[in-house]
Coordinates of C-alpha atoms and ligand atoms in Angstrom, one line a residue:
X655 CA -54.3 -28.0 64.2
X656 CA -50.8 -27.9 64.4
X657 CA -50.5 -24.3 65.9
X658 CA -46.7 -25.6 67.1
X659 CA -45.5 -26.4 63.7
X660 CA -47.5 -22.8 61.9
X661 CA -45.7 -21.0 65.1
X662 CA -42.5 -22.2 64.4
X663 CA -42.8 -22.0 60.2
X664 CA -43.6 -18.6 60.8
X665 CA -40.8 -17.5 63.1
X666 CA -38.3 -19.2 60.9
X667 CA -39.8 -17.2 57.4
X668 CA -40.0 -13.6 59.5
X669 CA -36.9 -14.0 60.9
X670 CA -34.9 -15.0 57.3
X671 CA -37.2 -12.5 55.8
X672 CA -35.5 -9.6 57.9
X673 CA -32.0 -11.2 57.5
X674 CA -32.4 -11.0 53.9
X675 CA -33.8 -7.3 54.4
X676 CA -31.0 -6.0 55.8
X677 CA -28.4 -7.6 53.2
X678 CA -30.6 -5.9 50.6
X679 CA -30.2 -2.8 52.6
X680 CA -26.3 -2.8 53.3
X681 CA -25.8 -4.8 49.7
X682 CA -23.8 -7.2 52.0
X683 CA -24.1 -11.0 50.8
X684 CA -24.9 -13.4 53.4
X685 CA -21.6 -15.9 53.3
X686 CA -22.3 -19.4 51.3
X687 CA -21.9 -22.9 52.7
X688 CA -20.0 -24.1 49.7
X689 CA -17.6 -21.5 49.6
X690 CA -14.5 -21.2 52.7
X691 CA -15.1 -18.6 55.4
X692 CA -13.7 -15.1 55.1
X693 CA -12.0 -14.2 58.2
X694 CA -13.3 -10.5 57.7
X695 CA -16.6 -12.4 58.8
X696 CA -15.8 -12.2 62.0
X697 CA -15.3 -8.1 62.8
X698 CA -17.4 -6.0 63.7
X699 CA -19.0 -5.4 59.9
X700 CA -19.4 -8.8 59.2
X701 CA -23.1 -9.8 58.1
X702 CA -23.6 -12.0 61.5
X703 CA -22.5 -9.2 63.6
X704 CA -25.2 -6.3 62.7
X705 CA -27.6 -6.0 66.1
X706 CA -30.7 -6.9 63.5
X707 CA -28.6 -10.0 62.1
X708 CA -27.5 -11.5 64.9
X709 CA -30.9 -10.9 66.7
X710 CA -33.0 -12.9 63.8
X711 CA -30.4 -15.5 63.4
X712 CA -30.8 -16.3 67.0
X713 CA -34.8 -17.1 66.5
X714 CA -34.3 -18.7 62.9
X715 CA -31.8 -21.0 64.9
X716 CA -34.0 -21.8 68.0
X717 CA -37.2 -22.4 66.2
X718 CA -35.7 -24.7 63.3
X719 CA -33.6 -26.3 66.4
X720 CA -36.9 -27.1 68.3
X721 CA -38.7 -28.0 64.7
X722 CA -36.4 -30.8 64.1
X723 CA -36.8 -31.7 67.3
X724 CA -40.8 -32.0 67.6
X725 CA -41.3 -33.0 63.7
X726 CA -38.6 -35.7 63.6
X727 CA -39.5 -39.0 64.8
X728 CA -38.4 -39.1 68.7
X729 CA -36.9 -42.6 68.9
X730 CA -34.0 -41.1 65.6
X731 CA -34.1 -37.9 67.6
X732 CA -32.7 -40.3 70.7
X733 CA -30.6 -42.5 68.8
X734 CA -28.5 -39.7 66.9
X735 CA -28.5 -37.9 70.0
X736 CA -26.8 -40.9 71.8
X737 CA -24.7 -41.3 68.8
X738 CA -23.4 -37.7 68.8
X739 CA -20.1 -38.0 70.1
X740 CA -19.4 -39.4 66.4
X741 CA -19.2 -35.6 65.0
X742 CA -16.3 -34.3 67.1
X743 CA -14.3 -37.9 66.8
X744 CA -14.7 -37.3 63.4
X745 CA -13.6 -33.6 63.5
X746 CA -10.6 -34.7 65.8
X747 CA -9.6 -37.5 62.6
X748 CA -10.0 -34.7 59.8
X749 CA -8.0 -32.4 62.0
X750 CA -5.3 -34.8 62.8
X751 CA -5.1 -35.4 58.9
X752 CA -4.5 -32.0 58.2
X753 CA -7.4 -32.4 55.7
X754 CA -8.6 -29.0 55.2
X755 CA -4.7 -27.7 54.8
X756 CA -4.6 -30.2 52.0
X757 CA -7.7 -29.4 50.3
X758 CA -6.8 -25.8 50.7
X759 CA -4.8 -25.9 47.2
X760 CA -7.9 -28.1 45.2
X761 CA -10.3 -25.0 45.4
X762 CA -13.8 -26.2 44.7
X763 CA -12.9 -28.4 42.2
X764 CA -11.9 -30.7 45.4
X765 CA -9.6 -34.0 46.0
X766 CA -10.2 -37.6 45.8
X767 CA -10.0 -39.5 49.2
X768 CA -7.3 -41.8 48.3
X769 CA -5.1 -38.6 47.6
X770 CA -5.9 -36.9 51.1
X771 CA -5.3 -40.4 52.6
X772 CA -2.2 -40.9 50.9
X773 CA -0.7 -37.4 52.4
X774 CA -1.6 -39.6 55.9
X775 CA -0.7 -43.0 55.5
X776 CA -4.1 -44.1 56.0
X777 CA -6.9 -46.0 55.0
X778 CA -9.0 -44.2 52.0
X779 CA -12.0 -46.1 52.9
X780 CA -12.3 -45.4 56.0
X781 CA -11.3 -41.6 55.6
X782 CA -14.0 -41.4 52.9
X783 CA -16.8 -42.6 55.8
X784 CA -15.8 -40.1 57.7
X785 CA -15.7 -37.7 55.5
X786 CA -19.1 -38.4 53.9
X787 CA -20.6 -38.2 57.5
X788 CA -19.1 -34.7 57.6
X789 CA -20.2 -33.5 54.1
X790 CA -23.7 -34.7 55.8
X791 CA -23.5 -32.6 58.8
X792 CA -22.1 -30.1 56.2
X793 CA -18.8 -29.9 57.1
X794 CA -16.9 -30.4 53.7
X795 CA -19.0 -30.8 50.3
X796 CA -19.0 -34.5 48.4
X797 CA -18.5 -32.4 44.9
X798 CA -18.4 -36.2 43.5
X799 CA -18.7 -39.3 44.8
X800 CA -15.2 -39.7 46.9
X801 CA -14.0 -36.0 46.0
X802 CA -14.1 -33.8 48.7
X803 CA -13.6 -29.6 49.4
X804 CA -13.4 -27.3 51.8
X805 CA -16.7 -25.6 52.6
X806 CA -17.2 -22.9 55.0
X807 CA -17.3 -24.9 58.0
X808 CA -14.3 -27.3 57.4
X809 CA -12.3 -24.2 55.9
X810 CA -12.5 -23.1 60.0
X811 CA -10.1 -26.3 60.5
X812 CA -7.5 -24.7 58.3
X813 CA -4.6 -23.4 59.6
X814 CA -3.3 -21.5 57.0
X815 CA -0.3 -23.2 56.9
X816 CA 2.3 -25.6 54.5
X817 CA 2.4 -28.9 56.0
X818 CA 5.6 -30.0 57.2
X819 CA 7.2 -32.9 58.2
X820 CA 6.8 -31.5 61.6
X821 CA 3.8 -30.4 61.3
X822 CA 1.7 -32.1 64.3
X823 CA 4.1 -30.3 66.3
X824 CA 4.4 -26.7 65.5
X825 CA 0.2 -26.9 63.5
X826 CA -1.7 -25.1 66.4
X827 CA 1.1 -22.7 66.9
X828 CA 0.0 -18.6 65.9
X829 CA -3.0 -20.0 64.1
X830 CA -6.3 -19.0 64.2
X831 CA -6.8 -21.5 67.2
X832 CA -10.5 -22.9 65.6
X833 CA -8.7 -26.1 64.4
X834 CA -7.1 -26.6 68.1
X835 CA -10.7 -26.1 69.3
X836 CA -11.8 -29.3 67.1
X837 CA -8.4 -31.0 68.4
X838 CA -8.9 -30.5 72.2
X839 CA -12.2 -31.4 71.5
X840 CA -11.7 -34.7 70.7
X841 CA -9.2 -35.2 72.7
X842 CA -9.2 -34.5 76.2
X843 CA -12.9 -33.4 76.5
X844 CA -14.2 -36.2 75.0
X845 CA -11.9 -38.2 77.4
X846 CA -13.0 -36.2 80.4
X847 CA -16.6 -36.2 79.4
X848 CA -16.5 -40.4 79.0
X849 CA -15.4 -40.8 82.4
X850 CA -17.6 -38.1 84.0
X851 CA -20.6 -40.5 84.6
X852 CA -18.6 -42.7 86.8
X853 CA -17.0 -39.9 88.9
X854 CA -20.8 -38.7 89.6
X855 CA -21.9 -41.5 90.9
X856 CA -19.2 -42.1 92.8
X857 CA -20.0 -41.4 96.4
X858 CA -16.5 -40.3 97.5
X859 CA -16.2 -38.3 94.9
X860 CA -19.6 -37.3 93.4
X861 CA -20.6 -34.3 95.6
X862 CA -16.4 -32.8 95.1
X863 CA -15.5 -29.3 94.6
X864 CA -11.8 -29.9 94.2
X865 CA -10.9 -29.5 90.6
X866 CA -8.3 -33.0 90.8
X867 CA -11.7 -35.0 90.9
X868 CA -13.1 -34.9 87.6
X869 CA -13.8 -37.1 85.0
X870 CA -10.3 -35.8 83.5
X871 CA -8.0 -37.5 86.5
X872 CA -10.0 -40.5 85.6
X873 CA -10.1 -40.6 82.1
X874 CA -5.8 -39.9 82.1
X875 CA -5.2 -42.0 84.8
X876 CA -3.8 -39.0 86.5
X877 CA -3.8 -37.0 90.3
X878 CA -2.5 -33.7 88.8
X879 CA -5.4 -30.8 88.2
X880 CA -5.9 -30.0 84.6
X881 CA -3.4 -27.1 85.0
X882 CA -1.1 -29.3 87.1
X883 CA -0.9 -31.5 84.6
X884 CA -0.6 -29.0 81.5
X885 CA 2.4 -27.8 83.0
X886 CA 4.0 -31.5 83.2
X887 CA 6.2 -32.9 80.0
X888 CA 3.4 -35.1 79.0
X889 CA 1.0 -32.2 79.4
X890 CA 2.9 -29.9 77.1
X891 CA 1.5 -30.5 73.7
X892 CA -2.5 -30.5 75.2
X893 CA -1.3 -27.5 76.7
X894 CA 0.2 -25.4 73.7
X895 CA -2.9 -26.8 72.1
X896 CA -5.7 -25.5 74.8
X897 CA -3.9 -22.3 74.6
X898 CA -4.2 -21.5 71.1
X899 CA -7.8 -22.8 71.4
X900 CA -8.7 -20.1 74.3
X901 CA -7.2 -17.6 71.8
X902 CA -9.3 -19.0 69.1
X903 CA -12.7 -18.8 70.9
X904 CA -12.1 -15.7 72.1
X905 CA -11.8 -14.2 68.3
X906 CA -14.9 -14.8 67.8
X907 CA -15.8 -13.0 70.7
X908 CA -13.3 -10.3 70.3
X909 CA -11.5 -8.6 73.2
X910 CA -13.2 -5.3 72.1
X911 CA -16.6 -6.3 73.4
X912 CA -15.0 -5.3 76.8
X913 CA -15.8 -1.7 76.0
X914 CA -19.3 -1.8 75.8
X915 CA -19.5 -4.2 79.1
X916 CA -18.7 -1.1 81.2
X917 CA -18.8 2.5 81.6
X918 CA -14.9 2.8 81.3
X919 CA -15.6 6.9 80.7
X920 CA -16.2 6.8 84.9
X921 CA -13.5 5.3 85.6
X922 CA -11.3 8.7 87.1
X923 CA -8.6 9.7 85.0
X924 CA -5.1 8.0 85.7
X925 CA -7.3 5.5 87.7
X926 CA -6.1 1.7 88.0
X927 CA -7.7 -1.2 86.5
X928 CA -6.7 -4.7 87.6
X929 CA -7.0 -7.7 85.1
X930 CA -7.0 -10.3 87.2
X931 CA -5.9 -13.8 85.9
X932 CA -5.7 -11.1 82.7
X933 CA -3.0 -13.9 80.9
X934 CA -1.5 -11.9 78.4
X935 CA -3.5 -8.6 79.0
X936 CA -5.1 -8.6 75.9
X937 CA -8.1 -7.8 76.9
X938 CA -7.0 -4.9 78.9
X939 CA -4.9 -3.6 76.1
X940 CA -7.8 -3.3 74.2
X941 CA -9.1 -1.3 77.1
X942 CA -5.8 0.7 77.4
X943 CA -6.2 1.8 73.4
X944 CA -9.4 3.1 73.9
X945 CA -8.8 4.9 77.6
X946 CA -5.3 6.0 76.8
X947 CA -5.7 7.9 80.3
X948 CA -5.9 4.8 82.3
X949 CA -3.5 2.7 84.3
X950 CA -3.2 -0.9 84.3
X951 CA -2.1 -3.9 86.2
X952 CA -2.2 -7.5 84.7
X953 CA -1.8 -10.2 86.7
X954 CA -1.4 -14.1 86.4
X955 CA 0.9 -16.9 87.5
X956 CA 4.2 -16.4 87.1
X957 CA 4.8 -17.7 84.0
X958 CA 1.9 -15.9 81.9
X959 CA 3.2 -12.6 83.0
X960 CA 6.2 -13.2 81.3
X961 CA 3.8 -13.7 77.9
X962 CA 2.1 -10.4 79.0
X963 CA 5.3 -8.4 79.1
X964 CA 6.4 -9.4 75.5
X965 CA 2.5 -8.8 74.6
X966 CA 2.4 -5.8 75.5
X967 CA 5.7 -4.7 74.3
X968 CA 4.7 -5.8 70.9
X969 CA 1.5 -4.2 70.5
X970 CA 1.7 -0.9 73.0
X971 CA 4.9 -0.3 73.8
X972 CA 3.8 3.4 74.7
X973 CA 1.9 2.6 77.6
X974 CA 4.5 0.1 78.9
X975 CA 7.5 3.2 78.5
X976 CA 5.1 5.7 80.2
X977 CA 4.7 3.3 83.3
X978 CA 1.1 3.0 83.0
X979 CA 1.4 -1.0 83.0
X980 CA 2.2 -3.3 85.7
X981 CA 2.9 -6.8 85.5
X982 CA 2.9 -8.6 88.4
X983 CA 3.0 -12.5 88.6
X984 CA 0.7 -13.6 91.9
X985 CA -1.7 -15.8 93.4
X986 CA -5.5 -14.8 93.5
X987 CA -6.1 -17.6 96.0
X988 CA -3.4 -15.6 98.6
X989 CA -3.9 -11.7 99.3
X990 CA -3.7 -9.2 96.5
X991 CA 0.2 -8.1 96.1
X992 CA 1.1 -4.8 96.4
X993 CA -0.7 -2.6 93.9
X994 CA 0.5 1.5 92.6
X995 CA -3.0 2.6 94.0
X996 CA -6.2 1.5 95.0
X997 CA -7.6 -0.3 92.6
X998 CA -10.6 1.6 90.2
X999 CA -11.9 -1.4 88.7
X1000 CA -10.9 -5.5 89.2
X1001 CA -12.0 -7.2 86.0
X1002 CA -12.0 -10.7 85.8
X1003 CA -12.6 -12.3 82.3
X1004 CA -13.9 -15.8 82.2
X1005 CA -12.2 -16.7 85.7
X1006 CA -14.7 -17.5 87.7
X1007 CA -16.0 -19.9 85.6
X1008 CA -12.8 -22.3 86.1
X1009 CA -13.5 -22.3 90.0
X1010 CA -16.4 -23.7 92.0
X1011 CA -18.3 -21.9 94.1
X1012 CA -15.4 -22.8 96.8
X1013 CA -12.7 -21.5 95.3
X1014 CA -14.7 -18.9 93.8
X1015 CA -15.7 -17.1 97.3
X1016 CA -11.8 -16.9 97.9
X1017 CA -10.8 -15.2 94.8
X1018 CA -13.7 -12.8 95.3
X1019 CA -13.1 -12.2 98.6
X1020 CA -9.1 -11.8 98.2
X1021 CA -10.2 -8.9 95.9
X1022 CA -13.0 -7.6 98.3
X1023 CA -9.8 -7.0 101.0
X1024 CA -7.9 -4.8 98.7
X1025 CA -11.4 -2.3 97.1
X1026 CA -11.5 0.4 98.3
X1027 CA -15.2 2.1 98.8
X1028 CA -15.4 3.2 95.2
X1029 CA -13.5 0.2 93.8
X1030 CA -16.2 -1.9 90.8
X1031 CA -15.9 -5.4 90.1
X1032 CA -16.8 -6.4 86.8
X1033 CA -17.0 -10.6 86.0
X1034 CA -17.3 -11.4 82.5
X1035 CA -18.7 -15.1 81.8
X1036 CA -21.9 -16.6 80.6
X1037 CA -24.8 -16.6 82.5
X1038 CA -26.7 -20.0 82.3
X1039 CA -30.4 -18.6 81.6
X1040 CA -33.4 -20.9 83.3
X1041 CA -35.2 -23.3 80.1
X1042 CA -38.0 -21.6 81.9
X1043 CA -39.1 -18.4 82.8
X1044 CA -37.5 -16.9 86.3
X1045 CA -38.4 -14.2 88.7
X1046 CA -34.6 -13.4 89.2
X1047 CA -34.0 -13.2 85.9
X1048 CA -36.5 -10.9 85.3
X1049 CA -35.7 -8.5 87.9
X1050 CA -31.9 -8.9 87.9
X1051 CA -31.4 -9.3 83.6
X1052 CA -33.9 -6.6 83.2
X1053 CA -35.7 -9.4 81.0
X1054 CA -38.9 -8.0 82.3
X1055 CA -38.0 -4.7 80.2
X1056 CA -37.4 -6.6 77.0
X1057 CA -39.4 -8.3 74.5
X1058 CA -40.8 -11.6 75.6
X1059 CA -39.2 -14.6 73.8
X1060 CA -41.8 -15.6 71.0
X1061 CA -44.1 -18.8 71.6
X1062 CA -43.2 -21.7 71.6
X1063 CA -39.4 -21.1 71.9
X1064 CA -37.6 -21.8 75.2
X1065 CA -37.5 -18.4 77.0
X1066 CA -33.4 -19.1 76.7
X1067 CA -33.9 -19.5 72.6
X1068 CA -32.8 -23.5 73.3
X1069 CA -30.7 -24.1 70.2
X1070 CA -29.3 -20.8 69.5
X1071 CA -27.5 -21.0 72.7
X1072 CA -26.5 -24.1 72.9
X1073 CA -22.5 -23.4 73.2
X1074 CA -23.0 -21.9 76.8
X1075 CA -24.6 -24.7 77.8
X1076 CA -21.8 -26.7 76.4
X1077 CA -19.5 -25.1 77.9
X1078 CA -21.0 -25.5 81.3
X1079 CA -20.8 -29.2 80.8
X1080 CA -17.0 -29.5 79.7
X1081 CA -16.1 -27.5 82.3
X1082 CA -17.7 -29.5 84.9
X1083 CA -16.1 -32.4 83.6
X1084 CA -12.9 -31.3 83.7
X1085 CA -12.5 -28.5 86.7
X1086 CA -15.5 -29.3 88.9
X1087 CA -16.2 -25.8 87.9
X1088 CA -18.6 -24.2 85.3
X1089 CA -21.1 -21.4 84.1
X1090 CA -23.4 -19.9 86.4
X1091 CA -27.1 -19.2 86.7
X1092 CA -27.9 -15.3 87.7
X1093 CA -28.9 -16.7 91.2
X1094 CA -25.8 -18.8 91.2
X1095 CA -23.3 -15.9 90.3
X1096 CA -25.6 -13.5 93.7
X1097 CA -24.8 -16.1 95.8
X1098 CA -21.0 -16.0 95.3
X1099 CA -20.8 -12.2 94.9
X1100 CA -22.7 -11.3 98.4
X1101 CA -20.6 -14.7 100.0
X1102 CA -17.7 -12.7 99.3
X1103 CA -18.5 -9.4 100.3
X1104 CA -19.9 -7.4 97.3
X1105 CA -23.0 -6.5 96.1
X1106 CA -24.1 -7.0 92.3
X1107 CA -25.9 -3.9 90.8
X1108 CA -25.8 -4.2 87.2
X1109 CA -25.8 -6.8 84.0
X1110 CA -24.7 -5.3 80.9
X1111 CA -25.5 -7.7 78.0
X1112 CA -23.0 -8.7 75.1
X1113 CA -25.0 -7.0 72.4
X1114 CA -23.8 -10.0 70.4
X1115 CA -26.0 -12.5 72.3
X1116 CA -28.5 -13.3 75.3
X1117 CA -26.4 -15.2 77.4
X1118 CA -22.6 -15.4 76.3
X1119 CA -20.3 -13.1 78.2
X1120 CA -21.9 -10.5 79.6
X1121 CA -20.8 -8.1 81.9
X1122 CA -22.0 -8.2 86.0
X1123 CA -20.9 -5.3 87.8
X1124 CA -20.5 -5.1 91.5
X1125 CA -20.0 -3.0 94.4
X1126 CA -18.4 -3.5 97.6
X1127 CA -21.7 -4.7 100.2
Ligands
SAM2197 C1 -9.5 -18.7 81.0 S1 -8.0 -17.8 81.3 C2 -8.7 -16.1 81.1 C3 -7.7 -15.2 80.6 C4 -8.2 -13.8 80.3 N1 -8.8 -13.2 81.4 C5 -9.2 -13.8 79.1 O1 -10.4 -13.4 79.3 O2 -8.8 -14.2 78.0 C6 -7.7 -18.0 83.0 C7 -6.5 -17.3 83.5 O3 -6.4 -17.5 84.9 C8 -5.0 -17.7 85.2 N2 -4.8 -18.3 86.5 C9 -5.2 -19.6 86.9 N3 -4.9 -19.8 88.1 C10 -4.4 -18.7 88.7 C11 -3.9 -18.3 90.0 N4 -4.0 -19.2 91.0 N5 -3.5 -17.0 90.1 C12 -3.5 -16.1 89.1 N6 -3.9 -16.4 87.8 C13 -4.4 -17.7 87.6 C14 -4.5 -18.5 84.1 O4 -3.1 -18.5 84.0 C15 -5.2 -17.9 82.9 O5 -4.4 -16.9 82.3

């Protein structure tokens, strides 16, 4: 008699029970709710980030995911579902009202509506609906009725900034990027994602690779790619805003994880690493701090490189004045420029993900022209796990070595990794591109001439950014 519902109970009380165990242990408390988010969360010794942590959180998360899902009644599971879109719209209208910069100075004692809506010029009511819907999805606390404060969640929106009367345009810029995530999120995504549907189903259009056929040249009424079209006039502000967003995900991911993708101790001394599409380099500089010995080449369009030159300058200018840096502003879909030596190591950092398979093949295989025998290849991005169980994954993720996902959860823990899946859907609405399956990443390595010998997993999770490290074939 419900064995699902006992299985799932008891995966959710173990798995809290050894969360709790190990605050106990380190005397760490687990961060509150109610109370905003300390950005110290986030290193390496916050609570979420210890291996037995993050491990347990990912099974409390799946199995109370897939417990809502089989105890509540299906036909609200389907309607909230079809209704979700009305969480980031409503993120996108506290973000646009600056609410959790205002509320920042109320503390938990909070604000009344009609005082936040007064700082925007609009409507109270209709700012305290959306705000109530948040405080119900737990974003923001009601502390009474029509007084609102920052909780953890919403206190991720906050910028850290005073308002000013400029403020929409200079918000985003050197922040934390979280509240340009919830911006672009409601903004061009959702825009992109609205008109994906009809680009489907499209039969001239349906089956494209090109990334100017996507539900984003629909949904702007424009022919430019989402690049293109960041780097036009009316482009600029999504642009500045995407940017800081892409710096925002990635510290919660932070550039350090790098080191434990890869055996960089192998890599010869004074041999070359190439970070290609490396933007500012930061993720090699992290590299470069570590492996002082090494040499380094970033390269990116043009314009980046120039970002990656003041980057660097600012944050290791010793490596740049002992020439162990290059910067070089190229192409990857046209042959690799000039490089000092042959290159150790190419590392590409969620690149591939941006291309389809197409385009993917020709960056790869740009690459595979310049290796030399020795030279690695190393592709950090998601890998889309099977909801079922694979052969391939158990022979190439070594999952056959690990310990089997417990009954009933999804072998790919469902909920818990929800974002990659995400991720995978944006993308394809807005680049034709998106994350990969391990069979789907071997088919574009050995079209392009290498050979893929190892997965190194992100010790921080199952399935975001791991390592795949190749050889030539
Ligand atoms: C998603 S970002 C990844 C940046 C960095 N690797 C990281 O992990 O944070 C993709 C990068 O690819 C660069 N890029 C896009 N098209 C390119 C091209 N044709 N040639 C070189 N770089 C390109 C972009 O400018 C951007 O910096």
């Amino acid at each position: 008699m419900a064995s699902d519902l006992k299985a799932l109970r008891d995966l959710i009380v173990g798995s809290i029970d050894n969360i709790i165990a190990v605050c106990e242990e380190t005397g760490k408390d687990f961060p509150k709710l109610n109370e905003p988010v300390q950005f110290s969360e986030f290193t390496p010794d916050g609570i979420r980030n210890h291996p037995k942590v993050s491990d347990n959180i990912a099974v409390a998360v799946a199995a109370a995911f897939q417990l809502i899902q089989t105890i509540q009644s299906p036909p609200v599971t389907l309607t909230t579902s079809a209704f979700r879109h009305t969480l980031p719209i409503s993120l996108g209208i506290v973000e646009r009202a600056n609410v959790a910069e205002i509320l920042r100075k109320a503390g938990s004692q909070g604000l009344h509506v009609k005082d936040i809506a007064a700082q925007n010029n609009i409507d109270p009511k209709k700012l305290a609906r959306v705000l109530r819907f948040l405080a119900t999805n737990h974003w923001f606390t009601e502390v009474a009725p029509d007084v609102f404060a920052n909780n953890l969640l919403s206190s991720l929106l906050d910028t850290g900034k005073e308002i000013t009367p400029d403020f929409r345009e200079i918000k985003h810029k050197d922040s934390p990027g979280l509240a340009a995530i919830a911006g672009y999120g409601a903004d061009e995504v959702i825009c992109a994602l609205t008109a994906w549907p009809d680009v489907l189903f499209d039969p001239k259009v349906g089956f494209s690779e090109e990334l100017n056929e996507t539900g984003l040249q629909k949904a702007l009424n424009i022919n430019n790619n989402q690049w293109e079209y960041y780097d036009t006039p009316e482009g600029r502000y999504r642009s500045d805003r995407f940017n800081v967003a892409m710096s925002g995900a990635s510290k919660l991911h932070p550039p350090q994880a790098v080191l434990i993708g890869f055996d960089w101790a192998s890599v010869p001394k004074n041999g070359l690493v190439v970070d290609v599409g490396g933007s500012r380099g930061h993720v090699s500089l992290e590299i470069a701090k570590a492996f002082p010995e090494l040499n380094f080449a970033v390269e990116d369009r043009p314009i980046v490189i120039e970002e990656a030159k003041k980057y660097w300058a600012e944050n290791l200018q010793s490596h740049v004045d002992a020439g162990k840096v290059h910067f070089i502003g190229c192409d990857f879909f046209e042959s690799q420029p000039k490089l000092p030596a042959i290159p150790d190591v190419f590392l590409l950092r969620t690149i591939i993900h941006d291309w389809s398979d197409k385009y993917s093949v020709k960056i790869l295989s740009n690459l595979r022209s310049a290796a030399g025998p020795n030279t690695k290849l190393l592709l950090i991005d998601s890998i889309i796990n099977y909801a079922c169980e694979a052969e391939s994954e158990s022979s190439l993720l070594g999952k056959a070595s690990e310990p089997k996902v417990p009954a009933p959860l999804l072998p790919n823990l469902g909920g818990a990794n929800l974002l990659a899946y995400e991720v995978d859907i944006v993308l394809g609405s807005c680049l034709n591109s998106g994350e990969r399956t391990i069979d789907g990443y071997k088919a574009i390595i050995e079209a392009a001439g290498w050979k893929l010998v190892e997965v190194r997993k992100n010790p921080a999770s199952k399935i975001w950014w791991p390592a795949l490290i190749c050889v030539p074939a």
